Each structure stands twice: as structure tokens, then as C-alpha cells.
Short mmCIF file of C-alpha atoms in Angstrom, two decimals:
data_model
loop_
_atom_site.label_atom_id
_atom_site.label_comp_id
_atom_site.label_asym_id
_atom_site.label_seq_id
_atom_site.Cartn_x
_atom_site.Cartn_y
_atom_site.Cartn_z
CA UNK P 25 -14.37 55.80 7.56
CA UNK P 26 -13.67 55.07 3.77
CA UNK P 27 -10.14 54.67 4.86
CA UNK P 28 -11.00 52.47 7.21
CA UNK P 29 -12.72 50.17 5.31
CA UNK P 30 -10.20 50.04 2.38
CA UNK P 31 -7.94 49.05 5.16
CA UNK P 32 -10.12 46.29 6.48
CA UNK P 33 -10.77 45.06 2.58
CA UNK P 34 -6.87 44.84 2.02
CA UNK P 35 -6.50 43.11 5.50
CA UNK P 36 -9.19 40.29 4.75
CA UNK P 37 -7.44 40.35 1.08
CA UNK P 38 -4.38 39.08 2.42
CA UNK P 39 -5.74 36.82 4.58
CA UNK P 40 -7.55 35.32 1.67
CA UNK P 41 -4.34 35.07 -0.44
CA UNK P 42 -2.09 33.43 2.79
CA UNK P 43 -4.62 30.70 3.63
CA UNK P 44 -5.28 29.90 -0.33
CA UNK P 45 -1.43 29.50 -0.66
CA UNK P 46 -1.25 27.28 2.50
CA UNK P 47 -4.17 24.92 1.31
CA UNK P 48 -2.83 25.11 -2.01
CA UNK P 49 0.98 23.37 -0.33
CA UNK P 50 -1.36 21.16 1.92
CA UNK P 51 -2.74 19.45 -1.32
CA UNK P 52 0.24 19.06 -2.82
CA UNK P 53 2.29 18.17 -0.12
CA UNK P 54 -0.48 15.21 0.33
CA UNK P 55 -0.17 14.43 -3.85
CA UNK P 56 3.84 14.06 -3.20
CA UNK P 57 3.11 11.49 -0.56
CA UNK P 58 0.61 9.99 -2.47
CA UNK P 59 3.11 9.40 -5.66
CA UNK P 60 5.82 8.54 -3.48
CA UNK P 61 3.91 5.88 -1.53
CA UNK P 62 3.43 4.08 -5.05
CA UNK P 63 6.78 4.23 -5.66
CA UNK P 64 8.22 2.84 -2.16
CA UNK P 65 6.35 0.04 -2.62
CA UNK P 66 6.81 -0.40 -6.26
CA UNK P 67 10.70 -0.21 -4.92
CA UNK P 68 9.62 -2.82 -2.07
CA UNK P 69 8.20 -5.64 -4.14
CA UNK P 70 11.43 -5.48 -6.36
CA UNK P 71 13.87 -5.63 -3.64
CA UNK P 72 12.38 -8.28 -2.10
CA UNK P 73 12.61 -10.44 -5.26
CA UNK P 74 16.14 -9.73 -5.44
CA UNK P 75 16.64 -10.95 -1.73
CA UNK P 76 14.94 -13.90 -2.60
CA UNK P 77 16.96 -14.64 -5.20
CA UNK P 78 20.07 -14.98 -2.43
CA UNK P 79 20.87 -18.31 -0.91
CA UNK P 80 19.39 -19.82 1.06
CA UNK P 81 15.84 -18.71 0.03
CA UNK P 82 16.52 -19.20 -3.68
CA UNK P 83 16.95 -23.01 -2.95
CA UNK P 84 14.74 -23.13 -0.24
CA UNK P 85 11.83 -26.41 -1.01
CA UNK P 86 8.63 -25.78 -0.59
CA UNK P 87 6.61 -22.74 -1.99
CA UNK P 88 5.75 -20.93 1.26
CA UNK P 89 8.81 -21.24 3.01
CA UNK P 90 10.61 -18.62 1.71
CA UNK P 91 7.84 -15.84 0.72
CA UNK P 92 6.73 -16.23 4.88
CA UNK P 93 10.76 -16.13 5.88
CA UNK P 94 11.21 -12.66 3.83
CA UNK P 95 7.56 -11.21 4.72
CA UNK P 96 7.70 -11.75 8.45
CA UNK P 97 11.41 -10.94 8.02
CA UNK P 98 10.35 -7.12 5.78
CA UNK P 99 7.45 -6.71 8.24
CA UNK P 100 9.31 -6.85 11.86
CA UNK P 101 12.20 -4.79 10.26
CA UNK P 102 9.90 -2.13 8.60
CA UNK P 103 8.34 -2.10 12.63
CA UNK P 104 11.41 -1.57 13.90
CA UNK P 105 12.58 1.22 11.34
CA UNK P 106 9.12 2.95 12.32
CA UNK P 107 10.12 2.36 16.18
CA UNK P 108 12.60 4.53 15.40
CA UNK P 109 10.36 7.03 13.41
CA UNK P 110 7.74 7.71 16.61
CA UNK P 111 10.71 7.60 19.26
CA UNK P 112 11.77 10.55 17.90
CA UNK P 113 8.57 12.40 17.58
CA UNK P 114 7.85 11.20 21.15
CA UNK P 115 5.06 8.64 20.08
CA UNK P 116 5.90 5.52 21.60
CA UNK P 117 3.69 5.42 24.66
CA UNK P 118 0.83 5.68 22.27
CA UNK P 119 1.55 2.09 20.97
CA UNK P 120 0.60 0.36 24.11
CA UNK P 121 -2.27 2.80 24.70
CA UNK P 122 -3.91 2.17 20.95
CA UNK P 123 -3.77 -1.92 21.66
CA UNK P 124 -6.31 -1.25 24.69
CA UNK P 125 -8.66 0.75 22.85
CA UNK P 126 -11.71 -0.49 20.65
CA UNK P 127 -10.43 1.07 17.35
CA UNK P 128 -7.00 0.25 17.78
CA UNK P 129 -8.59 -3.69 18.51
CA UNK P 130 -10.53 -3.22 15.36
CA UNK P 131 -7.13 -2.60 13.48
CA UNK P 132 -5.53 -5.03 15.13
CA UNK P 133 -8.00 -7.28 13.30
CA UNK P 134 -7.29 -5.31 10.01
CA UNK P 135 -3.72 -6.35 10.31
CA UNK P 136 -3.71 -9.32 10.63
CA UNK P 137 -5.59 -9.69 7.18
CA UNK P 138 -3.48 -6.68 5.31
CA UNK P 139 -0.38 -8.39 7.30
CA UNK P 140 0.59 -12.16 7.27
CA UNK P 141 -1.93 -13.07 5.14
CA UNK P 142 -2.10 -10.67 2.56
CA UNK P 143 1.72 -10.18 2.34
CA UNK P 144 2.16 -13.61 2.51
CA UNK P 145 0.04 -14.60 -0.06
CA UNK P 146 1.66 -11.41 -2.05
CA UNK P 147 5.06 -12.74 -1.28
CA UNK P 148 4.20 -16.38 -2.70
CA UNK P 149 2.77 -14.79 -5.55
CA UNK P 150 5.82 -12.45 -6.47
CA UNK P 151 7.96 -15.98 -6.14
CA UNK P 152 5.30 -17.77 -8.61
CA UNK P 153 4.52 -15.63 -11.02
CA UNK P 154 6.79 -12.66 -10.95
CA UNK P 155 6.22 -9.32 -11.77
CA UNK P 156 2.83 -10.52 -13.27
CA UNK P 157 1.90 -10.62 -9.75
CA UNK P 158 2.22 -6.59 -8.80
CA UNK P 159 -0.55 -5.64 -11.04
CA UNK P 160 -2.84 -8.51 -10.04
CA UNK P 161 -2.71 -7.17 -6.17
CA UNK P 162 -3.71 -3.93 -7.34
CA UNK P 163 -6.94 -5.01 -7.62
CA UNK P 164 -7.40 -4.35 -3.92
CA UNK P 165 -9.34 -1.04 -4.66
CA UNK P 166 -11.85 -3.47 -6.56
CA UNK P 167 -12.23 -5.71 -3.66
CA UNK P 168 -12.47 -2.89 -1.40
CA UNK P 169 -15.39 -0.87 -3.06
CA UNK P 170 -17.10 -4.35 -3.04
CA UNK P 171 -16.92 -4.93 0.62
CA UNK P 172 -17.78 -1.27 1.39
CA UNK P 173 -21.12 -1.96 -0.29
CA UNK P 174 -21.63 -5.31 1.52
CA UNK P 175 -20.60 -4.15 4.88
CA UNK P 176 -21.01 -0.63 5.15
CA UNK P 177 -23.65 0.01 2.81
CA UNK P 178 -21.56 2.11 0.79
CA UNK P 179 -23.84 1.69 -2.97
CA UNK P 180 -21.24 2.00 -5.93
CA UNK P 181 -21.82 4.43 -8.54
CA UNK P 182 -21.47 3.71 -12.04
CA UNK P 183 -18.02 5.14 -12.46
CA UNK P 184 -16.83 2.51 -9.51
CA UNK P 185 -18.69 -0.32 -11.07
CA UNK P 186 -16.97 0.84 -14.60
CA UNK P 187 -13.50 0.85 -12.58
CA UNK P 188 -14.31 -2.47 -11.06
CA UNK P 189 -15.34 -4.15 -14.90
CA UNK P 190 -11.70 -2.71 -16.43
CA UNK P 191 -9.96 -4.40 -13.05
CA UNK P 192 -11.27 -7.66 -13.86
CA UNK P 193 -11.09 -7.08 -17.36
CA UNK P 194 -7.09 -6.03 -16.89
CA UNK P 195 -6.58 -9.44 -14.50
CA UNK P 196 -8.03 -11.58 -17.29
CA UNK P 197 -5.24 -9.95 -19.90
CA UNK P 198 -2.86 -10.80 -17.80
CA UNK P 199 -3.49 -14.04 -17.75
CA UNK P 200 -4.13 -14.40 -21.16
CA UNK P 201 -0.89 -15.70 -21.86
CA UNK P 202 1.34 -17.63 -19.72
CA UNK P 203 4.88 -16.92 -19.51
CA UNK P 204 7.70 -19.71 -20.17
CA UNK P 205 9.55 -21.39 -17.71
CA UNK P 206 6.33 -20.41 -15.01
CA UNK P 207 4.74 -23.84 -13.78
CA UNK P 208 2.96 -22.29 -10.87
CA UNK P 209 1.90 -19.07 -12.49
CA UNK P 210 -1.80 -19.76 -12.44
CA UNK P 211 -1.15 -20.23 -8.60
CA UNK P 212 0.76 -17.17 -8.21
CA UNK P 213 -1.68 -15.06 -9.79
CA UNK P 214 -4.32 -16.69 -7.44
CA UNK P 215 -2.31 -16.18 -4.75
CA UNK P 216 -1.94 -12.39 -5.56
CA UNK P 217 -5.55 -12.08 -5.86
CA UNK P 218 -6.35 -13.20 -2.25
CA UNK P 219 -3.99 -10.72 -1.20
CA UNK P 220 -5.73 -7.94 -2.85
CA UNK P 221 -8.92 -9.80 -1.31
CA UNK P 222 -7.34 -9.04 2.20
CA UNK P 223 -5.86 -6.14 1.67
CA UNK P 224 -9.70 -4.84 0.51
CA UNK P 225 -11.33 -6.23 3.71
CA UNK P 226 -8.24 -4.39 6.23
CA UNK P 227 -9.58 -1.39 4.81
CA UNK P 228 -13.08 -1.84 6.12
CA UNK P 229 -11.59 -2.71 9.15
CA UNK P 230 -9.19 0.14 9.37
CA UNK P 231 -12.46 2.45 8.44
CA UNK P 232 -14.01 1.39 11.84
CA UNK P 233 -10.71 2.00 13.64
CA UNK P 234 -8.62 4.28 12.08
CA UNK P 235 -10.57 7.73 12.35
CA UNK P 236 -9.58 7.98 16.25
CA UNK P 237 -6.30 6.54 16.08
CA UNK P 238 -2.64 8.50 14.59
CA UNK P 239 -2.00 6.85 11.56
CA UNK P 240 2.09 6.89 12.12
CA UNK P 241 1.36 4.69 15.39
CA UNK P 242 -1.36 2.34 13.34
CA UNK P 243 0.65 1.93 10.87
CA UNK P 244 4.09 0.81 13.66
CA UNK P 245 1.47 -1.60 15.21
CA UNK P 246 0.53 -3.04 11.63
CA UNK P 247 4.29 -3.64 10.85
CA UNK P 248 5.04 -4.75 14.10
CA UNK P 249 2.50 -7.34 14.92
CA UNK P 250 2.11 -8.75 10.95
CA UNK P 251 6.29 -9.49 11.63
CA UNK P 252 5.83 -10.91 14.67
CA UNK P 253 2.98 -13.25 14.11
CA UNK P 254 4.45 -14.77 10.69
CA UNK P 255 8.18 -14.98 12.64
CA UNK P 256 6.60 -16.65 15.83
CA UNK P 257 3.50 -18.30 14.00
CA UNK P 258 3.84 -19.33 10.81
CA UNK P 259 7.37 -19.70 10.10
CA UNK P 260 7.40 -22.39 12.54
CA UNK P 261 4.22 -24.11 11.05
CA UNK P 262 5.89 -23.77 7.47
CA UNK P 263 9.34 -25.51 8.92
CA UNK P 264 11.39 -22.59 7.61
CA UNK P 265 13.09 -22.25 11.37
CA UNK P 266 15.91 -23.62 9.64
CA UNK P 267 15.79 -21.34 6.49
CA UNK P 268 14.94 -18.25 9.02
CA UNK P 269 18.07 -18.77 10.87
CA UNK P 270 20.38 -19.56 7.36
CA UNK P 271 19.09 -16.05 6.10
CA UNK P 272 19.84 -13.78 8.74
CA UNK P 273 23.23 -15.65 9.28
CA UNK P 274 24.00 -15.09 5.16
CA UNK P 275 23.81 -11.27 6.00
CA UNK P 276 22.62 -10.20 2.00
CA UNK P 277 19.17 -11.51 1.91
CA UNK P 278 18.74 -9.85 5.00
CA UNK P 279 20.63 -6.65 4.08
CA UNK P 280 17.92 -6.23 1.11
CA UNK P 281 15.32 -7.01 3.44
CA UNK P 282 16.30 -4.63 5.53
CA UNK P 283 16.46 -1.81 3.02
CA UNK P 284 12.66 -3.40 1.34
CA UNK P 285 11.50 -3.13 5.15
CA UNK P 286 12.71 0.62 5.05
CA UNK P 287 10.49 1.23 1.61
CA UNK P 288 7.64 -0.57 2.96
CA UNK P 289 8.04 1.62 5.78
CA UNK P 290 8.15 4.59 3.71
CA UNK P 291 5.47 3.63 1.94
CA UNK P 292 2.59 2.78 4.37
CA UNK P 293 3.66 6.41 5.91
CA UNK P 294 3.27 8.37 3.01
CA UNK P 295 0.08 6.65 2.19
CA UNK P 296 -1.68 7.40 5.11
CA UNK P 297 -0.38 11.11 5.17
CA UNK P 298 -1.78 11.44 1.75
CA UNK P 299 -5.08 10.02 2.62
CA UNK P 300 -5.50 12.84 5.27
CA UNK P 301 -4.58 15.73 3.22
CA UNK P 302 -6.32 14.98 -0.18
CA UNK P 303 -8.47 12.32 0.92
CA UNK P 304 -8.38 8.32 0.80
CA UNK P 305 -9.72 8.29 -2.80
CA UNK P 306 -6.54 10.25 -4.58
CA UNK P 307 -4.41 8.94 -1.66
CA UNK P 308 -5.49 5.22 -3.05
CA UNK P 309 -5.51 6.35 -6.56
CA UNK P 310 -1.83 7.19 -6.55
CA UNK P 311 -0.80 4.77 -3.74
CA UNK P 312 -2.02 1.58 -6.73
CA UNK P 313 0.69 3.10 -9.40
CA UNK P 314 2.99 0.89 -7.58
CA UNK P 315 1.73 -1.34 -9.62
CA UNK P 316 3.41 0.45 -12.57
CA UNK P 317 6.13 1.09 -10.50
CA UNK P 318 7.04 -2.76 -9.64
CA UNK P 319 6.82 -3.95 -13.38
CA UNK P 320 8.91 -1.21 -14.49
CA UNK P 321 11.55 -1.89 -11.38
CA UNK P 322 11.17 -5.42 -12.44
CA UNK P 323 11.75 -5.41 -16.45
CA UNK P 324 14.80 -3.12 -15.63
CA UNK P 325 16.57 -4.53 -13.06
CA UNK P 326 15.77 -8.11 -12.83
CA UNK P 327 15.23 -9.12 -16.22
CA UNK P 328 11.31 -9.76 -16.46
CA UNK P 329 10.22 -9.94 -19.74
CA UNK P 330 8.11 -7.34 -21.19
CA UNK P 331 5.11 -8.93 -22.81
CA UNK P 332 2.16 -7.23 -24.61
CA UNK P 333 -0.48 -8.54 -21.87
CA UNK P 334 1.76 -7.46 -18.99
CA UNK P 335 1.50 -4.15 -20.61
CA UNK P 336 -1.75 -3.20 -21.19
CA UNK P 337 -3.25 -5.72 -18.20
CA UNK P 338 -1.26 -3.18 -15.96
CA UNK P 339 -2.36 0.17 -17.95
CA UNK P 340 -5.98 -1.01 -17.37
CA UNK P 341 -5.84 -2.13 -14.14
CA UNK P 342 -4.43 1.12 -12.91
CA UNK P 343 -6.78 2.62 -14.80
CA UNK P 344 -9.34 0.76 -13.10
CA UNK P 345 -8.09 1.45 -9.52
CA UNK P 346 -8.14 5.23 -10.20
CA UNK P 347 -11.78 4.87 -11.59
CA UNK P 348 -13.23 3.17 -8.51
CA UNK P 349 -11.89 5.62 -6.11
CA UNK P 350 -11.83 8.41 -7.79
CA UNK P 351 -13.30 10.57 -11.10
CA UNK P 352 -9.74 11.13 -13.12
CA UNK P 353 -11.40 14.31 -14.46
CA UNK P 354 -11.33 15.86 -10.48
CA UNK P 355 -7.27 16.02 -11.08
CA UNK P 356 -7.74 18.46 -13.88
CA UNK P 357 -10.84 20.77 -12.39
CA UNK P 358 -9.30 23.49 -10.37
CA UNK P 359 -9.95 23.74 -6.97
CA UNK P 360 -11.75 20.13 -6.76
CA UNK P 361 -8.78 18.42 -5.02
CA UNK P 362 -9.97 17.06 -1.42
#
């Protein structure tokens, strides 16, 4: 009987020990996708300002020509690149199927706010202001929080109000001092806030939608439709037909938008993986270090100038964005990790 029992003890023992170690690789399999979802799109935003720095778009008149030319451009390419993703896990039958459903209707709405318009707006942002853009759209986790308390009754604590105060706080350094050679900086920054604006209100959206549907098929539809409607829709309205056609003709714009729409791909991927293994809050907390990720990509490879406020406006409005969706002091309890 004794035997028995030690038997049964060492059994149970093991057990313990194998499903520890595989929950222990689940969470950090979903912190690896979390870090490298922030830095795909850190990677994104960069390449795309080097394709727009390609003719035609570099000479390209008016201000949203060639920000909606390279987003619907990114978007329908990172679509396609994720077409390619699900055909080979067998997924692509679901796309059609999600688009008939409530949920996948109530992303659908989602999308179109996180897609043309908020990448739009980032887009025209990135061409105004620069890399002082990035860090500006990372307020998104502010703007988020905030509409989860007016919509979904979701009361902020004090550490999300705190995180909310140092986003604002990190948006004003920013814009404490205006670079040279910038004339449309204040409107680049504005236009990188109403992306973060959208890209806050597609997450209530994708909250009411998003639970029932698989997030590598959301997140095909998202790419897909946000390319289509800014290639079909508002390219046209713009008048950058013209500039549309020039660019893919020119073949290296298009080349670098092809490899952003690969990141971007990678990106929204990752970040969704990472918000169902260790939950939305890390999953958001680590996807908003592209913020750090597109200044650094920026000051090393394109030749952004490093300025004190750039510095510490993105420090605190990372800082910020962890705060609100997260307590930074859960990453160093063991075991806390969801």
C-alpha cells in the first residue's frame, strides 16, 4: 500500500513538473511575440519613410497623397502576404465565413477605424513630423483605457489614470520644441494623435468581436479590407490615381512597401498571439515599444535628429503605455504573468 502511494506521489510529481514547464514556454513564447510585435512595427514605420522618400512620392503635391498611396499600398500587400499565411494552415474559407457573422461585422467596423483612417492619419503624420510622430501614436493605450470606461464601463484605477497623466505629459515634451526645417509639424503631431484616437476606439470594437473570431483570419480581413478601401476609396478622392500608378511602375517604393507590408504583417500576428498567451495588457505593453523601436530605426538609418524632448517624451510615453495596461512590478513577481 505504502508503495503504492509513493508511486502515485511521484506520478502526480511529474505531472506537476511537465505542465509547470509547458506553462512556463507558453508565457514566454507569448513575451517573444509580444517584443517582436514592437519591433516589426517599429521596423514598419521606418521602411515606409524610406519608400516615401523614392520618386514619385517624395515629389508628390499635396500632403495626403502620398501617406494614402503607401498605406493602402502596405495594407493590401501585408493582406496578401497573410493570404499566403492562412492558405497554408488551411484557413481561407474562414475569411468569407467571419464577414457574415455579427463579431466579424463588429470588426469589420473596427477596421475601418484602426485601418484607413488611423494608418492614414499615421502615415501623414510620419511625412509631417517624422519620427516625432511614432511616439505620439503610442498614445493609443491612453485613448483606449478612456473609451473602455465610456463605453464599456470599464472604471480606471489609479495606476491607469497615473499612466494616462505621464502619456499626455510625454506628448506635451514632445512638442515642446519644434524641430527645424518642419512647417507642418504641429499638424503631423495632430495627425498622429487621431490615429492613436482610432486605433483606441478599434480596440473596443475588436473587444465585442474578437473573442469568437481566430485572430490570424481577423487580422487578414483587417489588412485586406483597410488596403482595399484606401486603394479603391480614397486614393481616388485624394487624386493620387496618377501617383498610385507612377509608384508601382518605379518598382523601389513599392519593393520597400512590400517588405514594410511583410513587417506590418508580422507584427499584427505576433501581437495578437501574445495577447492570448499572456494576456492583452503585457501583449499591449510590449506591442507600444515600437515606439522606441521606430525612433531608434529612425535616428540610425535615416538621419533624424536626436533631440533631448524626443528622448525623454518617448521614455515617458512608453512608460505611460505600460502603466495603463499593466502594473510594471507584475514582470518581476514570479508566477504573476497572465
Amino acid at each position: 500500500m505504502e508503495i503504492e502511494k509513493g508511486v502515485m506521489k511521484r506520478q502526480l510529481s511529474l505531472a506537476d513538473n511537465k505542465k509547470n514547464a509547458l506553462t512556463k514556454k507558453f508565457k514566454t513564447t507569448g513575451l517573444i511575440n509580444g517584443v517582436i510585435s514592437g519591433l516589426t512595427y517599429g521596423i514598419y514605420s521606418t521602411l515606409v519613410m524610406v519608400a516615401s522618400g523614392y520618386d514619385p512620392l517624395v515629389s508628390a503635391a499635396g500632403f495626403l497623397a502620398a501617406p494614402f498611396v503607401c498605406s493602402g499600398l502596405n495594407d493590401f500587400i501585408a493582406g496578401i502576404w497573410l493570404l499566403f499565411y492562412n492558405a497554408k494552415k488551411g484557413r481561407l474559407k474562414e475569411l468569407g465565413r467571419t464577414l457574415k457573422t455579427k463579431p466579424g461585422q463588429m470588426l469589420v467596423i473596427g477596421f475601418l477605424l484602426g485601418g484607413p483612417i488611423a494608418n492614414g492619419a499615421y502615415l501623414v503624420g510620419l511625412a509631417m513630423a517624422g519620427a516625432y510622430a511614432i511616439p505620439i501614436s503610442a498614445t493609443c493605450s491612453l485613448f483606449g483605457a478612456l473609451f473602455a470606461w465610456m463605453f464599456l464601463k470599464q472604471k480606471p484605477t489609479k495606476r491607469v489614470v497615473l499612466g494616462m497623466v505621464l502619456c499626455v505629459m510625454g506628448a506635451i515634451i514632445i512638442n515642446f520644441v519644434k524641430p527645424e526645417g518642419a512647417p507642418n509639424f504641429t499638424l503631423g503631431i495632430i495627425c498622429a494623435l487621431i490615429a492613436a484616437i482610432c486605433w483606441g476606439l478599434e480596440g473596443v470594437f475588436s473587444s465585442f468581436g474578437g473573442a469568437m473570431i481566430d485572430t490570424d483570419v481577423a487580422v487578414n480581413l483587417r489588412e485586406l479590407i483597410s488596403g482595399l478601401v484606401v486603394l479603391i476609396l480614397l486614393v481616388p478622392a485624394v487624386g493620387a490615381l496618377k501617383l498610385l500608378g507612377g509608384t508601382i511602375v518605379a518598382g523601389t517604393p513599392l519593393l520597400w512597401l512590400a517588405i514594410a507590408g511583410l513587417s506590418a504583417a508580422i507584427s499584427f500576428v505576433t501581437w495578437y498571439k501574445a495577447n492570448a498567451t499572456v494576456g492583452c495588457a503585457i501583449g499591449m505593453s510590449l506591442n507600444v515599444t515600437y515606439a522606441f523601436w521606430g525612433v531608434l530605426f529612425c535616428v540610425l538609418f535615416l538621419g533624424q535628429t536626436l533631440t533631448p524632448t524626443i528622448v525623454i517624451g518617448s521614455v515617458v510615453i512608453v512608460l505611460g503605455a505600460i502603466i495603463v495596461t499593466m502594473n510594471p512590478l507584475d514582470l518581476f513577481r514570479k508566477g504573476e504573468v497572465e
